[in-house]
Amino acid sequence: MKARHCASEQPEDRSNQETKTTTCYMCACRCGIRVTLRDGEVRYIEGNPEHPLNKGVICAKGASGIMKQVSPARLSKPLRRKPGAERGAGEFEPISWEEAFEIMAQRLSHLRATDPKKFALFTGRDQMQALTGLFAKQFGTPNYAAHGGFCSVNMAAGMIYTIGGSFWEFGGPDLERAKLFVMIGTAEDHHSNPLKMAISQFKRSGGKFIAINPIRTGYAAIADEWVAIKPGTDGALFMALIRELIKQGLFDRDFLIRYSNAAQLVNLDAERDDFGLFAQDTGSAEETNTGAKLWWDRTTRKVVPSHSQEASPCLLGEYQLDDGTPVKPAFQLLAERVESCTPEWAADITGIAADTIRRLAHELGVVARDHKIELPVAWTDAWGKQHTVVTGNPVAFHAMRGLAAHSNGFQTIRALSILMTLLGTIDRPGGFRHKAPFPRPIPPGVKTPTGPEGVQPNTPLGGAPLGWPAAPEDLFVDEQGEPVRIDKAFSWEYPLSVHGMMHNVITNAWRGDP
Ligand code: SF4
């Protein structure tokens, strides 16, 4: 096509324009963008083709980032309720930034000097949690939370408490090497551009894409197979898939033994305080880096320290320690737990036919077992054992809020993590791979204060505003066991609240509690 410029047209004067490269903060993908400014004002946003993550691709939301700067609805000045106006009447007057800062400094310093917890800082999805959390901690208030508490926090909490990392900014599917990809409970804005590009490449290289979602839109529309599921029932599907993998013997025994606690023995003496916890040989001289936890070695028929190099532990069965304590491997307890979760049971709950569930389990297990990947990369594992290659089971998953945003989300996502563990697809090529700095220790060591004494006038908070409780003594409660925070996070009511419970504040306020 010929250019439509006529000879007399002058090229546009771009001397007042400049292009800056930066990162899109409209979601957690962090795509690279180029922002064109004219006279210092944002005029245009496009994807940065040089950026390794999105290679120039930009989504509608990212391109609309310009509206953060120029939307007529954007607040450009501080507003103060007009004197005498009723709360909620929406009558405000603009004031200067100097006046706003003066009012804020006066009120906040009074609160900080008297009772810092009266300042509650609840932020939106601003991608600035590191900074806002630091501000809350330095201020000394425990009442801090971000939007994650009612969004995808179950996805982060369920997986981080189980495997040390999660999807999206924590890790994701290795679609470059996967052969089977299962996406469940995911909408188009969940890990948007990088995932779209990866799925496109995955499909072109012949991978099979199964979408499990109540509706067939977006990603599911281009799936090779769409499995319709009733909303909020994904956990039942995972439990049935786990049961079938165990029944059909399609779990990765080596992976479970080496990289999970599946073979570790659990104390089943109901009379003891440590009933239900991992049995430990506290006097063991051979303590490994899993502490003094134990395996039952099927060759010597004896108890041995977990992860002993020469041992071959039992995953199933019932045993007795030397002192007569009854024990079972964690995997045996899992098998017992899912025994009643038959495909027929799950079919009633999920709406997916029992035969389809059986077939899915078989397909997942067979691809993981029979299509192994081997990369010529030497590495040393956590026990000092050297390997000449990295192997992988090419079954990858991606999941998001369709699982997370339900009251059963935490347990559903734990079940997904266990399913992935059984298939041996964690931190391996073709499966799920963490992004640095994940995986974290399980759970991460960050803790909130454990009592009201952690909140003192004119003093930074005596712990992190958000944390990962691992035991009752980590809870943030007073002497009566009542919550210290106004959203009741990290209390007996909501122990594993991780991002806080901002949504509770509104309900609590409506109830007059406190
Ligand atoms: S996916 Fe879209 S909104 Fe998210 S970072 Fe990339 S361009 Fe921005």
Short mmCIF file of C-alpha atoms and ligand atoms in Angstrom, two decimals:
data_model
loop_
_atom_site.label_atom_id
_atom_site.label_comp_id
_atom_site.label_asym_id
_atom_site.label_seq_id
_atom_site.Cartn_x
_atom_site.Cartn_y
_atom_site.Cartn_z
CA MET A 1 0.00 0.00 0.00
CA LYS A 2 1.29 3.45 -0.86
CA ALA A 3 1.85 5.99 1.87
CA ARG A 4 -0.84 8.67 1.80
CA HIS A 5 1.48 11.59 2.65
CA CYS A 6 1.48 14.32 0.05
CA ALA A 7 4.72 16.01 -0.79
CA SER A 8 3.82 19.20 1.07
CA GLU A 9 3.12 17.37 4.41
CA GLN A 10 5.76 18.08 7.03
CA PRO A 11 6.94 15.22 9.27
CA GLU A 12 5.58 15.54 12.79
CA ASP A 13 7.77 17.59 15.10
CA ARG A 14 8.72 15.13 17.81
CA SER A 15 11.25 17.29 19.57
CA ASN A 16 8.93 17.58 22.58
CA GLN A 17 8.41 13.80 22.78
CA GLU A 18 10.42 11.18 24.60
CA THR A 19 9.97 7.45 25.24
CA LYS A 20 10.73 5.89 28.61
CA THR A 21 11.05 2.16 29.24
CA THR A 22 9.57 0.92 32.46
CA THR A 23 7.45 -1.85 33.99
CA CYS A 24 3.66 -2.09 33.95
CA TYR A 25 2.26 -2.15 37.49
CA MET A 26 -1.36 -2.79 36.51
CA CYS A 27 -1.04 -6.44 37.58
CA ALA A 28 1.53 -8.83 39.02
CA CYS A 29 2.87 -9.93 35.60
CA ARG A 30 5.22 -6.91 35.44
CA CYS A 31 5.38 -6.65 31.63
CA GLY A 32 7.93 -4.34 30.06
CA ILE A 33 6.37 -1.20 28.57
CA ARG A 34 7.41 1.85 26.57
CA VAL A 35 5.72 5.06 27.62
CA THR A 36 5.66 7.98 25.19
CA LEU A 37 5.57 11.39 26.84
CA ARG A 38 4.81 14.69 25.16
CA ASP A 39 5.90 17.78 27.08
CA GLY A 40 6.36 15.50 30.07
CA GLU A 41 2.76 14.14 29.92
CA VAL A 42 1.97 10.47 29.28
CA ARG A 43 0.43 10.16 25.81
CA TYR A 44 0.78 6.51 24.86
CA ILE A 45 1.74 3.13 26.35
CA GLU A 46 2.90 0.15 24.30
CA GLY A 47 4.57 -3.19 25.00
CA ASN A 48 8.38 -3.20 25.01
CA PRO A 49 9.57 -5.67 22.33
CA GLU A 50 12.97 -5.84 24.02
CA HIS A 51 11.53 -7.06 27.33
CA PRO A 52 12.18 -10.79 27.93
CA LEU A 53 8.85 -11.41 29.66
CA ASN A 54 6.25 -10.02 27.25
CA LYS A 55 8.37 -9.32 24.14
CA GLY A 56 6.21 -6.35 23.17
CA VAL A 57 2.81 -7.89 23.95
CA ILE A 58 0.53 -5.66 25.98
CA CYS A 59 -2.97 -6.32 27.27
CA ALA A 60 -5.90 -3.88 27.22
CA LYS A 61 -5.51 -3.22 30.91
CA GLY A 62 -1.82 -2.40 30.59
CA ALA A 63 -2.44 -0.08 27.62
CA SER A 64 -5.15 1.65 29.65
CA GLY A 65 -2.57 2.49 32.31
CA ILE A 66 -2.62 5.97 30.80
CA MET A 67 -5.98 6.48 32.55
CA LYS A 68 -4.18 6.36 35.89
CA GLN A 69 -2.62 9.63 34.81
CA VAL A 70 -5.34 11.35 32.80
CA SER A 71 -8.73 9.98 33.89
CA PRO A 72 -11.09 12.85 34.72
CA ALA A 73 -12.27 10.76 37.71
CA ARG A 74 -8.76 10.69 39.19
CA LEU A 75 -8.25 12.66 42.38
CA SER A 76 -5.66 15.30 41.66
CA LYS A 77 -5.96 17.23 44.91
CA PRO A 78 -6.62 16.22 48.51
CA LEU A 79 -10.30 16.59 49.40
CA ARG A 80 -11.66 17.44 52.85
CA ARG A 81 -15.26 17.02 54.00
CA LYS A 82 -16.87 20.44 54.06
CA PRO A 83 -17.41 21.87 57.53
CA GLY A 84 -20.86 20.86 58.76
CA ALA A 85 -21.40 18.29 55.94
CA GLU A 86 -22.81 14.91 56.95
CA ARG A 87 -20.56 11.88 56.60
CA GLY A 88 -21.56 10.10 53.38
CA ALA A 89 -23.13 13.22 51.85
CA GLY A 90 -20.20 13.39 49.41
CA GLU A 91 -19.58 17.09 50.04
CA PHE A 92 -15.87 17.83 49.83
CA GLU A 93 -13.64 20.81 49.19
CA PRO A 94 -10.16 20.70 47.70
CA ILE A 95 -7.28 21.65 49.99
CA SER A 96 -3.56 22.08 49.35
CA TRP A 97 -1.06 19.24 49.78
CA GLU A 98 0.65 21.29 52.52
CA GLU A 99 -2.57 21.50 54.50
CA ALA A 100 -3.34 17.81 53.92
CA PHE A 101 0.11 16.75 55.12
CA GLU A 102 -0.17 19.02 58.15
CA ILE A 103 -3.55 17.50 59.15
CA MET A 104 -2.30 13.96 58.57
CA ALA A 105 0.96 14.52 60.46
CA GLN A 106 -0.90 16.03 63.40
CA ARG A 107 -3.50 13.26 63.64
CA LEU A 108 -1.12 10.39 62.91
CA SER A 109 1.51 11.59 65.40
CA HIS A 110 -1.17 11.82 68.07
CA LEU A 111 -2.28 8.24 67.34
CA ARG A 112 1.30 6.99 67.21
CA ALA A 113 2.10 8.62 70.56
CA THR A 114 -1.04 7.33 72.28
CA ASP A 115 -2.40 4.11 70.73
CA PRO A 116 -0.87 3.21 67.33
CA LYS A 117 -3.39 0.44 66.63
CA LYS A 118 -6.08 3.11 66.18
CA PHE A 119 -4.48 3.79 62.82
CA ALA A 120 -5.64 1.13 60.36
CA LEU A 121 -3.94 1.00 56.97
CA PHE A 122 -5.74 -1.17 54.45
CA THR A 123 -4.49 -0.82 50.91
CA GLY A 124 -5.85 -1.76 47.51
CA ARG A 125 -4.16 -3.70 44.77
CA ASP A 126 -1.42 -1.17 44.50
CA GLN A 127 1.50 -3.59 44.03
CA MET A 128 3.29 -1.59 46.73
CA GLN A 129 2.81 -3.92 49.65
CA ALA A 130 6.51 -3.90 50.50
CA LEU A 131 6.40 -0.14 51.04
CA THR A 132 2.98 0.17 52.66
CA GLY A 133 3.78 -2.76 54.97
CA LEU A 134 7.06 -1.13 55.95
CA PHE A 135 5.20 2.11 56.71
CA ALA A 136 2.68 0.26 58.93
CA LYS A 137 5.47 -1.57 60.77
CA GLN A 138 7.47 1.60 61.40
CA PHE A 139 4.33 3.42 62.49
CA GLY A 140 3.67 0.62 64.95
CA THR A 141 0.15 -0.39 63.98
CA PRO A 142 -0.82 -4.06 63.70
CA ASN A 143 -3.88 -3.11 61.64
CA TYR A 144 -2.48 -3.45 58.16
CA ALA A 145 -3.71 -5.54 55.26
CA ALA A 146 -3.83 -5.57 51.48
CA HIS A 147 -6.48 -6.64 48.99
CA GLY A 148 -5.11 -10.19 48.79
CA GLY A 149 -7.14 -11.18 51.85
CA PHE A 150 -10.29 -11.41 49.76
CA CYS A 151 -8.66 -12.12 46.42
CA SER A 152 -6.16 -14.85 45.69
CA VAL A 153 -4.62 -15.23 49.14
CA ASN A 154 -5.79 -18.84 49.38
CA MET A 155 -3.68 -19.57 46.32
CA ALA A 156 -0.60 -18.11 47.99
CA ALA A 157 -1.33 -19.49 51.46
CA GLY A 158 -2.46 -22.99 50.41
CA MET A 159 0.57 -23.59 48.19
CA ILE A 160 3.19 -21.80 50.28
CA TYR A 161 2.08 -23.73 53.36
CA THR A 162 2.34 -26.97 51.31
CA ILE A 163 5.21 -26.59 48.83
CA GLY A 164 6.80 -23.22 49.68
CA GLY A 165 5.65 -21.27 46.61
CA SER A 166 2.66 -20.63 44.40
CA PHE A 167 1.56 -19.53 40.93
CA TRP A 168 1.95 -16.22 39.13
CA GLU A 169 4.59 -14.02 40.80
CA PHE A 170 5.84 -17.01 42.83
CA GLY A 171 6.21 -19.56 40.03
CA GLY A 172 4.46 -21.10 37.08
CA PRO A 173 4.13 -23.83 34.47
CA ASP A 174 7.14 -24.63 32.28
CA LEU A 175 5.21 -24.65 29.01
CA GLU A 176 8.39 -24.69 26.97
CA ARG A 177 8.87 -28.32 27.96
CA ALA A 178 5.46 -29.53 29.20
CA LYS A 179 3.51 -32.06 27.16
CA LEU A 180 0.24 -31.87 29.07
CA PHE A 181 -1.06 -28.62 30.52
CA VAL A 182 -4.04 -28.42 32.87
CA MET A 183 -5.49 -25.01 33.61
CA ILE A 184 -8.13 -24.85 36.30
CA GLY A 185 -10.09 -21.95 37.78
CA THR A 186 -8.26 -19.33 35.76
CA ALA A 187 -9.61 -16.22 34.06
CA GLU A 188 -7.84 -14.22 31.39
CA ASP A 189 -6.33 -11.64 33.71
CA HIS A 190 -4.54 -14.28 35.76
CA HIS A 191 -0.93 -14.16 34.63
CA SER A 192 -2.10 -12.57 31.43
CA ASN A 193 0.48 -11.75 28.73
CA PRO A 194 3.27 -14.19 29.63
CA LEU A 195 0.78 -17.05 29.84
CA LYS A 196 -0.93 -16.20 26.55
CA MET A 197 2.42 -16.23 24.80
CA ALA A 198 3.47 -19.46 26.50
CA ILE A 199 0.19 -21.24 25.62
CA SER A 200 0.51 -20.15 22.02
CA GLN A 201 4.02 -21.66 21.81
CA PHE A 202 2.92 -24.76 23.75
CA LYS A 203 0.05 -25.48 21.34
CA ARG A 204 2.23 -24.91 18.28
CA SER A 205 4.71 -27.46 19.58
CA GLY A 206 1.99 -30.10 19.93
CA GLY A 207 1.22 -30.04 23.66
CA LYS A 208 -2.23 -31.00 24.92
CA PHE A 209 -4.13 -28.30 26.79
CA ILE A 210 -7.00 -29.26 29.12
CA ALA A 211 -9.08 -26.44 30.62
CA ILE A 212 -11.23 -27.16 33.66
CA ASN A 213 -13.58 -24.26 34.17
CA PRO A 214 -17.33 -23.68 34.63
CA ILE A 215 -17.46 -21.63 31.41
CA ARG A 216 -15.67 -22.01 28.10
CA THR A 217 -14.34 -18.53 27.44
CA GLY A 218 -10.92 -17.00 26.95
CA TYR A 219 -8.17 -19.53 27.61
CA ALA A 220 -10.66 -22.43 27.78
CA ALA A 221 -11.95 -21.56 24.30
CA ILE A 222 -8.64 -22.60 22.73
CA ALA A 223 -8.15 -25.70 24.89
CA ASP A 224 -7.95 -29.16 23.28
CA GLU A 225 -10.39 -30.37 25.91
CA TRP A 226 -12.77 -28.39 28.09
CA VAL A 227 -14.03 -30.07 31.26
CA ALA A 228 -16.99 -28.21 32.75
CA ILE A 229 -17.03 -28.14 36.55
CA LYS A 230 -19.46 -26.69 39.09
CA PRO A 231 -17.99 -23.56 40.74
CA GLY A 232 -16.26 -24.13 44.08
CA THR A 233 -15.98 -27.92 43.70
CA ASP A 234 -12.39 -28.23 42.41
CA GLY A 235 -11.19 -29.69 45.72
CA ALA A 236 -13.43 -32.74 45.27
CA LEU A 237 -11.97 -33.29 41.81
CA PHE A 238 -8.40 -33.11 43.17
CA MET A 239 -9.18 -35.56 45.98
CA ALA A 240 -10.62 -38.04 43.47
CA LEU A 241 -7.64 -37.60 41.13
CA ILE A 242 -5.26 -38.22 44.07
CA ARG A 243 -7.20 -41.37 44.96
CA GLU A 244 -7.08 -42.63 41.37
CA LEU A 245 -3.34 -41.96 41.01
CA ILE A 246 -2.72 -43.97 44.17
CA LYS A 247 -5.11 -46.77 43.10
CA GLN A 248 -3.62 -46.96 39.61
CA GLY A 249 -0.05 -46.85 41.00
CA LEU A 250 0.70 -43.79 38.88
CA PHE A 251 2.46 -41.68 41.53
CA ASP A 252 6.17 -40.82 41.29
CA ARG A 253 7.61 -42.92 44.13
CA ASP A 254 11.17 -41.64 43.77
CA PHE A 255 10.11 -38.01 43.83
CA LEU A 256 7.84 -38.55 46.83
CA ILE A 257 10.59 -40.23 48.78
CA ARG A 258 13.38 -37.79 47.96
CA TYR A 259 11.58 -34.46 47.88
CA SER A 260 8.50 -34.78 50.10
CA ASN A 261 7.60 -36.01 53.56
CA ALA A 262 5.44 -38.84 52.12
CA ALA A 263 7.59 -41.63 53.64
CA GLN A 264 8.11 -39.98 57.03
CA LEU A 265 6.47 -41.78 59.92
CA VAL A 266 3.61 -40.20 61.85
CA ASN A 267 3.03 -40.93 65.53
CA LEU A 268 -0.36 -42.62 66.00
CA ASP A 269 -0.29 -43.07 69.78
CA ALA A 270 -3.45 -41.18 70.77
CA GLU A 271 -2.29 -41.04 74.41
CA ARG A 272 0.74 -38.90 73.60
CA ASP A 273 1.01 -35.13 73.14
CA ASP A 274 2.74 -35.61 69.79
CA PHE A 275 -0.07 -37.80 68.42
CA GLY A 276 -0.55 -36.95 64.75
CA LEU A 277 2.87 -35.27 64.45
CA PHE A 278 5.91 -36.73 62.75
CA ALA A 279 7.69 -39.26 64.95
CA GLN A 280 11.15 -38.00 65.88
CA ASP A 281 14.21 -39.75 67.22
CA THR A 282 15.41 -36.93 69.43
CA GLY A 283 18.46 -38.90 70.54
CA SER A 284 19.56 -39.67 67.00
CA ALA A 285 23.19 -39.02 66.24
CA GLU A 286 22.37 -39.37 62.57
CA GLU A 287 20.16 -36.32 62.32
CA THR A 288 19.67 -35.34 58.66
CA ASN A 289 18.52 -32.01 57.32
CA THR A 290 14.90 -33.04 57.88
CA GLY A 291 15.57 -33.06 61.64
CA ALA A 292 15.29 -36.41 63.34
CA LYS A 293 12.25 -37.63 61.41
CA LEU A 294 12.05 -41.29 60.54
CA TRP A 295 11.51 -43.72 57.69
CA TRP A 296 10.71 -47.43 57.75
CA ASP A 297 13.33 -49.11 55.59
CA ARG A 298 11.79 -51.96 53.60
CA THR A 299 15.14 -53.75 53.11
CA THR A 300 16.30 -53.94 56.73
CA ARG A 301 12.71 -53.75 58.13
CA LYS A 302 13.92 -51.23 60.60
CA VAL A 303 13.35 -47.61 61.41
CA VAL A 304 16.06 -45.33 60.00
CA PRO A 305 16.59 -41.55 59.93
CA SER A 306 14.58 -39.93 57.15
CA HIS A 307 16.52 -39.43 53.91
CA SER A 308 19.27 -41.91 54.81
CA GLN A 309 21.15 -42.32 51.53
CA GLU A 310 21.06 -46.12 51.33
CA ALA A 311 17.55 -46.70 52.68
CA SER A 312 14.47 -47.61 50.63
CA PRO A 313 11.51 -46.45 52.70
CA CYS A 314 7.99 -47.83 52.71
CA LEU A 315 5.27 -45.45 51.58
CA LEU A 316 2.43 -47.70 52.72
CA GLY A 317 1.87 -49.86 55.79
CA GLU A 318 1.71 -49.73 59.57
CA TYR A 319 4.75 -50.15 61.84
CA GLN A 320 5.98 -49.96 65.43
CA LEU A 321 8.96 -48.04 66.76
CA ASP A 322 11.32 -49.80 69.19
CA ASP A 323 9.41 -48.34 72.14
CA GLY A 324 6.14 -49.77 70.76
CA THR A 325 4.78 -46.46 69.37
CA PRO A 326 2.44 -47.21 66.43
CA VAL A 327 3.39 -45.25 63.29
CA LYS A 328 2.41 -44.98 59.64
CA PRO A 329 4.07 -43.19 56.72
CA ALA A 330 2.33 -39.89 55.84
CA PHE A 331 1.53 -41.37 52.40
CA GLN A 332 -0.43 -44.23 54.03
CA LEU A 333 -2.52 -41.65 55.90
CA LEU A 334 -3.13 -39.79 52.64
CA ALA A 335 -4.24 -43.00 50.93
CA GLU A 336 -6.66 -43.67 53.81
CA ARG A 337 -7.94 -40.08 53.72
CA VAL A 338 -8.84 -40.22 50.01
CA GLU A 339 -10.15 -43.80 50.02
CA SER A 340 -13.77 -42.60 50.11
CA CYS A 341 -13.17 -39.91 47.45
CA THR A 342 -14.19 -42.13 44.55
CA PRO A 343 -14.77 -40.72 41.06
CA GLU A 344 -18.48 -41.40 41.61
CA TRP A 345 -18.39 -39.36 44.84
CA ALA A 346 -16.63 -36.48 43.04
CA ALA A 347 -18.98 -36.75 40.04
CA ASP A 348 -21.96 -35.93 42.26
CA ILE A 349 -20.19 -32.84 43.63
CA THR A 350 -18.38 -31.53 40.55
CA GLY A 351 -20.77 -32.51 37.74
CA ILE A 352 -17.86 -34.22 35.91
CA ALA A 353 -18.62 -37.82 34.86
CA ALA A 354 -16.80 -40.47 36.94
CA ASP A 355 -15.29 -42.02 33.80
CA THR A 356 -13.85 -38.64 32.80
CA ILE A 357 -12.21 -38.28 36.23
CA ARG A 358 -10.72 -41.78 35.94
CA ARG A 359 -9.48 -41.04 32.44
CA LEU A 360 -7.97 -37.69 33.49
CA ALA A 361 -6.08 -39.32 36.37
CA HIS A 362 -4.77 -42.01 34.02
CA GLU A 363 -3.69 -39.46 31.41
CA LEU A 364 -1.92 -37.27 33.99
CA GLY A 365 -0.11 -40.25 35.50
CA VAL A 366 0.91 -41.82 32.20
CA VAL A 367 2.27 -38.60 30.67
CA ALA A 368 4.23 -37.91 33.90
CA ARG A 369 5.60 -41.47 33.99
CA ASP A 370 6.21 -42.27 30.31
CA HIS A 371 7.31 -38.96 28.80
CA LYS A 372 10.12 -38.03 31.15
CA ILE A 373 12.45 -35.19 30.24
CA GLU A 374 16.18 -35.31 30.79
CA LEU A 375 18.37 -32.22 30.63
CA PRO A 376 22.19 -32.56 30.68
CA VAL A 377 22.60 -30.29 33.70
CA ALA A 378 24.68 -31.47 36.67
CA TRP A 379 23.43 -30.51 40.13
CA THR A 380 23.76 -31.35 43.81
CA ASP A 381 20.66 -31.96 45.92
CA ALA A 382 19.95 -30.81 49.46
CA TRP A 383 21.49 -34.01 50.86
CA GLY A 384 24.75 -33.49 49.01
CA LYS A 385 24.02 -36.19 46.41
CA GLN A 386 25.39 -35.31 42.98
CA HIS A 387 23.33 -35.82 39.82
CA THR A 388 24.53 -35.64 36.23
CA VAL A 389 21.14 -34.76 34.71
CA VAL A 390 17.97 -32.92 35.65
CA THR A 391 14.84 -34.95 35.02
CA GLY A 392 11.24 -33.82 34.75
CA ASN A 393 7.70 -35.13 34.39
CA PRO A 394 6.11 -32.93 31.72
CA VAL A 395 2.69 -32.28 33.30
CA ALA A 396 2.11 -28.62 34.14
CA PHE A 397 -0.73 -26.88 35.96
CA HIS A 398 -1.90 -23.34 36.32
CA ALA A 399 -4.65 -22.28 38.71
CA MET A 400 -5.90 -19.05 40.19
CA ARG A 401 -8.88 -17.38 41.76
CA GLY A 402 -11.49 -19.87 40.58
CA LEU A 403 -9.96 -22.10 43.25
CA ALA A 404 -8.87 -19.40 45.65
CA ALA A 405 -11.96 -17.23 45.99
CA HIS A 406 -14.09 -19.75 47.84
CA SER A 407 -14.30 -20.47 51.55
CA ASN A 408 -12.81 -23.93 50.82
CA GLY A 409 -10.01 -22.38 48.73
CA PHE A 410 -7.16 -23.03 51.16
CA GLN A 411 -7.88 -26.77 51.38
CA THR A 412 -8.61 -27.01 47.63
CA ILE A 413 -5.21 -25.54 46.86
CA ARG A 414 -3.48 -27.81 49.35
CA ALA A 415 -5.10 -30.72 47.49
CA LEU A 416 -3.80 -29.37 44.16
CA SER A 417 -0.30 -29.08 45.64
CA ILE A 418 -0.48 -32.71 46.80
CA LEU A 419 -1.70 -33.81 43.37
CA MET A 420 1.28 -32.04 41.77
CA THR A 421 3.60 -33.65 44.32
CA LEU A 422 2.24 -37.14 43.54
CA LEU A 423 2.90 -36.53 39.86
CA GLY A 424 6.46 -35.36 40.66
CA THR A 425 6.03 -32.11 38.76
CA ILE A 426 7.35 -29.57 41.27
CA ASP A 427 10.50 -27.61 40.51
CA ARG A 428 11.26 -29.80 37.56
CA PRO A 429 11.41 -29.11 33.83
CA GLY A 430 8.06 -29.47 32.10
CA GLY A 431 6.17 -29.03 35.36
CA PHE A 432 5.86 -26.25 37.90
CA ARG A 433 8.92 -24.09 38.47
CA HIS A 434 9.39 -21.55 41.23
CA LYS A 435 10.69 -18.06 40.54
CA ALA A 436 13.36 -16.63 42.87
CA PRO A 437 13.20 -16.06 45.84
CA PHE A 438 10.74 -18.97 46.07
CA PRO A 439 10.37 -21.64 47.33
CA ARG A 440 10.39 -20.35 50.88
CA PRO A 441 10.77 -22.54 53.96
CA ILE A 442 7.42 -24.15 54.83
CA PRO A 443 5.95 -22.00 56.27
CA PRO A 444 8.11 -18.88 55.82
CA GLY A 445 9.71 -17.62 59.04
CA VAL A 446 8.04 -14.17 59.02
CA LYS A 447 5.91 -13.74 62.16
CA THR A 448 3.58 -11.10 63.56
CA PRO A 449 3.87 -10.02 67.22
CA THR A 450 2.29 -12.60 69.49
CA GLY A 451 0.50 -10.31 71.94
CA PRO A 452 -0.65 -6.74 72.68
CA GLU A 453 2.80 -5.92 74.10
CA GLY A 454 4.07 -5.90 70.48
CA VAL A 455 2.15 -2.63 69.99
CA GLN A 456 3.70 0.30 71.89
CA PRO A 457 3.42 4.10 71.53
CA ASN A 458 6.04 5.75 69.34
CA THR A 459 7.65 2.37 68.62
CA PRO A 460 7.81 0.24 65.47
CA LEU A 461 5.63 -2.87 65.61
CA GLY A 462 7.29 -5.76 67.47
CA GLY A 463 7.09 -8.10 64.46
CA ALA A 464 5.83 -8.07 60.89
CA PRO A 465 2.31 -6.73 60.25
CA LEU A 466 1.56 -9.93 58.25
CA GLY A 467 3.06 -13.34 58.90
CA TRP A 468 2.92 -17.12 58.72
CA PRO A 469 1.86 -18.73 62.02
CA ALA A 470 3.12 -22.28 62.46
CA ALA A 471 1.88 -23.07 65.97
CA PRO A 472 -0.66 -21.75 68.51
CA GLU A 473 2.05 -19.72 70.22
CA ASP A 474 2.53 -17.74 66.97
CA LEU A 475 -1.02 -16.34 67.10
CA PHE A 476 -1.51 -12.61 67.61
CA VAL A 477 -3.90 -12.74 70.59
CA ASP A 478 -4.16 -11.27 74.09
CA GLU A 479 -4.07 -13.20 77.40
CA GLN A 480 -7.69 -14.21 76.99
CA GLY A 481 -6.95 -15.52 73.52
CA GLU A 482 -8.85 -12.64 71.89
CA PRO A 483 -7.62 -11.03 68.63
CA VAL A 484 -5.40 -7.96 68.84
CA ARG A 485 -6.14 -6.82 65.27
CA ILE A 486 -9.47 -5.24 64.35
CA ASP A 487 -9.87 -7.68 61.44
CA LYS A 488 -9.20 -10.62 63.85
CA ALA A 489 -6.46 -11.94 61.55
CA PHE A 490 -3.91 -14.37 63.07
CA SER A 491 -6.31 -15.18 65.93
CA TRP A 492 -8.03 -18.44 66.78
CA GLU A 493 -10.84 -17.36 64.45
CA TYR A 494 -8.61 -16.78 61.39
CA PRO A 495 -5.21 -18.25 62.18
CA LEU A 496 -3.73 -18.50 58.67
CA SER A 497 -4.82 -15.14 57.31
CA VAL A 498 -1.45 -14.32 55.69
CA HIS A 499 -2.55 -11.08 53.91
CA GLY A 500 -4.91 -9.93 56.67
CA MET A 501 -8.70 -9.90 56.62
CA MET A 502 -9.56 -6.44 55.36
CA HIS A 503 -13.06 -7.54 54.33
CA ASN A 504 -13.78 -8.45 57.97
CA VAL A 505 -13.23 -4.86 59.03
CA ILE A 506 -16.26 -3.69 57.07
CA THR A 507 -18.49 -6.49 58.39
CA ASN A 508 -17.14 -6.00 61.92
CA ALA A 509 -17.78 -2.25 61.73
CA TRP A 510 -21.35 -2.88 60.54
CA ARG A 511 -21.81 -5.22 63.52
CA GLY A 512 -20.23 -2.69 65.90
CA ASP A 513 -17.42 -5.18 66.63
CA PRO A 514 -15.32 -3.63 68.09
S1 SF4 B 1 -0.48 -8.46 31.75
FE1 SF4 B 1 -1.29 -6.41 31.19
S2 SF4 B 1 -1.76 -5.39 33.14
FE2 SF4 B 1 -0.44 -7.14 33.61
S3 SF4 B 1 1.64 -6.27 33.68
FE3 SF4 B 1 1.28 -7.07 31.57
S4 SF4 B 1 0.49 -5.33 30.39
FE4 SF4 B 1 0.32 -4.80 32.59
#
